[in-house]
Amino acid sequence: MALLKLQVAGAVVLKKKAMPVADITPAIRTLADDMAETLKAAHGLALAAPQVGESVRLVVIDRGYLEWEALSEEERKKVRCEYRPEALINPEIVKKEGGDEELEEGCLSVPGYRAAVKRARIVTYRWRDLGGVMHERRAEGLEAVCIQHELDHLDGVLFIDRISRLKRNLALGKVKKFVEELDPEEDEAEYRLYGKP
Ligand code: ZN
């Protein structure tokens, strides 16, 4: 497994509509494994392939965290949150329900910035796993937000494209500063993820 370089806002690949995965090849499995390792190193919740420079419809989410987060406060104290990456091949939203809900979002491709985004409250989504098996789930809360955010990535949309122009410019400024200030001596972990040539 290998760490992949994270792409930040401004990269062309983040603007493109990603191609469906035609076959679940060894290359796709390797990409999913590498994305899982990268997501863990970045302490993120989910990662879409365009964020590591690959314009294909593949998303890796931390199912362990999503399940843990959905527990009650009491249960959370008893259960340990475990990292459990899951690959979603060609995921699609088949139904959206509920009015707009605003939750604060962040993104590994927009380091150092968070903002509230309006999204549907409940989504039903479908995907194939790495074995080619189709799944369908109805999700709300953080999972629903996460799925909408990740599927946006596959269509070339960032969460900062869904907020005001003023806030978007502020976010882009922060990303620019983050990249300029990357220092392999000072932020070794960040440099491994964002600074590689
Ligand atoms: Zn994102």
Short mmCIF file of C-alpha atoms and ligand atoms in Angstrom, two decimals:
data_model
loop_
_atom_site.label_atom_id
_atom_site.label_comp_id
_atom_site.label_asym_id
_atom_site.label_seq_id
_atom_site.Cartn_x
_atom_site.Cartn_y
_atom_site.Cartn_z
CA MET A 1 0.00 0.00 0.00
CA ALA A 2 1.09 3.53 -0.62
CA LEU A 3 0.21 7.03 0.46
CA LEU A 4 -1.22 9.08 -2.38
CA LYS A 5 -0.80 12.81 -2.89
CA LEU A 6 -3.90 14.79 -1.98
CA GLN A 7 -5.13 17.29 -4.56
CA VAL A 8 -6.35 20.65 -3.33
CA ALA A 9 -8.93 23.13 -4.64
CA GLY A 10 -7.67 24.59 -7.89
CA ALA A 11 -6.51 21.23 -9.30
CA VAL A 12 -8.10 20.48 -12.68
CA VAL A 13 -8.91 16.87 -11.73
CA LEU A 14 -11.26 18.13 -8.98
CA LYS A 15 -13.33 19.97 -11.60
CA LYS A 16 -13.85 17.00 -13.91
CA LYS A 17 -16.78 14.62 -14.04
CA ALA A 18 -15.24 11.25 -13.16
CA MET A 19 -15.62 8.14 -15.34
CA PRO A 20 -17.55 5.10 -14.12
CA VAL A 21 -15.50 2.07 -13.09
CA ALA A 22 -16.06 -0.44 -15.93
CA ASP A 23 -14.36 -3.46 -14.34
CA ILE A 24 -13.11 -4.05 -10.84
CA THR A 25 -9.51 -4.69 -11.92
CA PRO A 26 -6.45 -5.24 -9.72
CA ALA A 27 -5.57 -1.60 -10.43
CA ILE A 28 -8.92 -0.47 -8.96
CA ARG A 29 -8.35 -2.67 -5.88
CA THR A 30 -4.88 -1.20 -5.40
CA LEU A 31 -6.28 2.31 -5.78
CA ALA A 32 -8.96 1.56 -3.16
CA ASP A 33 -6.30 0.16 -0.77
CA ASP A 34 -4.04 3.16 -1.27
CA MET A 35 -6.96 5.55 -0.79
CA ALA A 36 -7.84 3.75 2.47
CA GLU A 37 -4.28 4.18 3.70
CA THR A 38 -4.23 7.84 2.65
CA LEU A 39 -7.59 8.51 4.33
CA LYS A 40 -6.32 7.00 7.57
CA ALA A 41 -3.11 9.03 7.49
CA ALA A 42 -5.13 12.19 6.83
CA HIS A 43 -7.61 11.44 9.65
CA GLY A 44 -10.48 11.97 7.23
CA LEU A 45 -13.96 10.52 7.04
CA ALA A 46 -14.09 9.85 3.31
CA LEU A 47 -12.08 10.30 0.15
CA ALA A 48 -13.10 10.36 -3.51
CA ALA A 49 -10.69 9.17 -6.21
CA PRO A 50 -10.38 12.61 -7.90
CA GLN A 51 -8.91 13.87 -4.61
CA VAL A 52 -5.90 11.64 -5.26
CA GLY A 53 -5.74 12.57 -8.94
CA GLU A 54 -7.76 9.65 -10.36
CA SER A 55 -10.86 10.65 -12.31
CA VAL A 56 -12.93 7.50 -11.63
CA ARG A 57 -16.15 6.93 -9.68
CA LEU A 58 -14.66 5.37 -6.56
CA VAL A 59 -15.10 6.58 -2.98
CA VAL A 60 -13.62 5.21 0.24
CA ILE A 61 -15.49 5.94 3.47
CA ASP A 62 -14.71 5.10 7.08
CA ARG A 63 -17.74 2.95 7.83
CA GLY A 64 -16.41 2.32 11.35
CA TYR A 65 -16.59 6.01 12.25
CA LEU A 66 -20.00 6.54 10.62
CA GLU A 67 -21.48 3.66 12.62
CA TRP A 68 -19.85 4.82 15.85
CA GLU A 69 -20.99 8.41 15.31
CA ALA A 70 -24.59 7.26 14.80
CA LEU A 71 -24.68 5.66 18.29
CA SER A 72 -26.17 7.43 21.30
CA GLU A 73 -23.82 9.32 23.59
CA GLU A 74 -24.14 6.54 26.17
CA GLU A 75 -23.28 3.80 23.71
CA ARG A 76 -20.36 5.75 22.33
CA LYS A 77 -18.70 5.66 25.74
CA LYS A 78 -18.82 1.87 25.73
CA VAL A 79 -17.82 1.15 22.14
CA ARG A 80 -14.44 1.91 20.63
CA CYS A 81 -14.43 3.66 17.28
CA GLU A 82 -12.48 1.54 14.82
CA TYR A 83 -11.19 2.54 11.41
CA ARG A 84 -13.04 0.40 8.87
CA PRO A 85 -12.57 1.67 5.31
CA GLU A 86 -15.14 0.64 2.74
CA ALA A 87 -14.87 1.13 -1.03
CA LEU A 88 -17.92 2.35 -2.92
CA ILE A 89 -17.75 1.60 -6.65
CA ASN A 90 -19.91 3.78 -8.94
CA PRO A 91 -22.02 5.08 -6.04
CA GLU A 92 -25.23 6.91 -6.91
CA ILE A 93 -27.99 8.62 -4.99
CA VAL A 94 -31.35 7.18 -5.98
CA LYS A 95 -33.54 9.25 -3.67
CA LYS A 96 -33.29 12.42 -1.61
CA GLU A 97 -35.73 13.23 1.18
CA GLY A 98 -36.28 15.98 3.67
CA GLY A 99 -35.76 19.67 3.30
CA ASP A 100 -32.45 21.41 3.38
CA GLU A 101 -30.34 20.71 6.40
CA GLU A 102 -27.20 22.65 7.18
CA LEU A 103 -24.21 20.89 8.67
CA GLU A 104 -20.67 22.14 8.86
CA GLU A 105 -18.39 20.40 6.39
CA GLY A 106 -14.70 20.17 5.79
CA CYS A 107 -12.72 18.53 3.01
CA LEU A 108 -9.21 17.12 2.65
CA SER A 109 -8.99 19.10 -0.59
CA VAL A 110 -9.83 22.35 1.20
CA PRO A 111 -7.46 22.15 4.18
CA GLY A 112 -7.99 24.65 6.96
CA TYR A 113 -11.55 25.65 6.08
CA ARG A 114 -15.02 24.55 7.23
CA ALA A 115 -18.46 25.90 6.37
CA ALA A 116 -22.13 24.94 6.63
CA VAL A 117 -23.66 23.59 3.43
CA LYS A 118 -27.33 22.95 2.62
CA ARG A 119 -28.02 19.31 1.79
CA ALA A 120 -30.95 16.89 1.74
CA ARG A 121 -31.55 15.35 5.16
CA ILE A 122 -31.97 11.74 4.01
CA VAL A 123 -30.52 9.97 0.98
CA THR A 124 -30.88 6.48 -0.41
CA TYR A 125 -27.73 5.42 -2.22
CA ARG A 126 -26.48 2.43 -4.18
CA TRP A 127 -23.00 1.17 -4.88
CA ARG A 128 -21.00 -1.95 -5.69
CA ASP A 129 -18.37 -3.31 -3.33
CA LEU A 130 -14.97 -4.56 -4.48
CA GLY A 131 -16.50 -8.01 -5.00
CA GLY A 132 -19.01 -6.51 -7.45
CA VAL A 133 -21.99 -6.97 -5.12
CA MET A 134 -24.65 -4.23 -5.26
CA HIS A 135 -25.75 -2.57 -2.00
CA GLU A 136 -28.41 -0.01 -1.14
CA ARG A 137 -28.77 2.04 2.04
CA ARG A 138 -30.98 4.81 3.35
CA ALA A 139 -28.90 7.21 5.39
CA GLU A 140 -29.40 10.34 7.44
CA GLY A 141 -27.29 12.64 9.58
CA LEU A 142 -23.55 12.63 9.00
CA GLU A 143 -23.68 9.68 6.60
CA ALA A 144 -26.18 11.45 4.33
CA VAL A 145 -24.01 14.58 4.29
CA CYS A 146 -20.89 12.54 3.65
CA ILE A 147 -22.41 10.67 0.70
CA GLN A 148 -23.69 13.89 -0.92
CA HIS A 149 -20.29 15.55 -0.41
CA GLU A 150 -18.38 12.59 -1.90
CA LEU A 151 -20.70 12.15 -4.88
CA ASP A 152 -20.26 15.85 -5.61
CA HIS A 153 -16.51 15.16 -5.92
CA LEU A 154 -17.26 12.59 -8.63
CA ASP A 155 -19.13 15.30 -10.55
CA GLY A 156 -16.38 17.88 -10.19
CA VAL A 157 -18.06 19.87 -7.41
CA LEU A 158 -16.46 20.95 -4.12
CA PHE A 159 -18.43 21.98 -1.03
CA ILE A 160 -17.07 25.49 -1.43
CA ASP A 161 -18.88 25.64 -4.79
CA ARG A 162 -22.11 25.46 -2.77
CA ILE A 163 -21.49 28.45 -0.51
CA SER A 164 -21.32 32.19 -1.16
CA ARG A 165 -18.67 33.59 -3.48
CA LEU A 166 -17.26 35.58 -0.59
CA LYS A 167 -16.77 32.50 1.60
CA ARG A 168 -15.46 30.53 -1.36
CA ASN A 169 -12.77 33.14 -2.01
CA LEU A 170 -11.85 33.07 1.67
CA ALA A 171 -11.50 29.27 1.48
CA LEU A 172 -9.35 29.45 -1.67
CA GLY A 173 -7.11 31.97 0.06
CA LYS A 174 -6.65 29.60 2.99
CA VAL A 175 -5.81 26.70 0.67
CA LYS A 176 -3.23 28.81 -1.16
CA LYS A 177 -1.62 29.82 2.12
CA PHE A 178 -1.64 26.21 3.35
CA VAL A 179 0.20 25.02 0.24
CA GLU A 180 2.71 27.88 0.35
CA GLU A 181 3.50 27.21 3.97
CA LEU A 182 3.93 23.43 3.66
CA ASP A 183 7.24 22.61 5.24
CA PRO A 184 8.72 19.08 5.30
CA GLU A 185 10.70 19.98 8.42
CA GLU A 186 7.79 21.37 10.40
CA ASP A 187 4.74 19.42 9.23
CA GLU A 188 6.15 16.08 8.20
CA ALA A 189 2.76 14.32 8.22
CA GLU A 190 1.06 17.04 6.17
CA TYR A 191 3.98 17.22 3.79
CA ARG A 192 3.74 13.47 3.14
CA LEU A 193 0.11 13.94 2.08
CA TYR A 194 0.12 17.28 0.28
CA GLY A 195 3.69 18.19 -0.52
CA LYS A 196 4.93 15.36 -2.68
CA PRO A 197 5.96 16.49 -6.16
ZN ZN B 1 -14.23 16.51 0.10
#
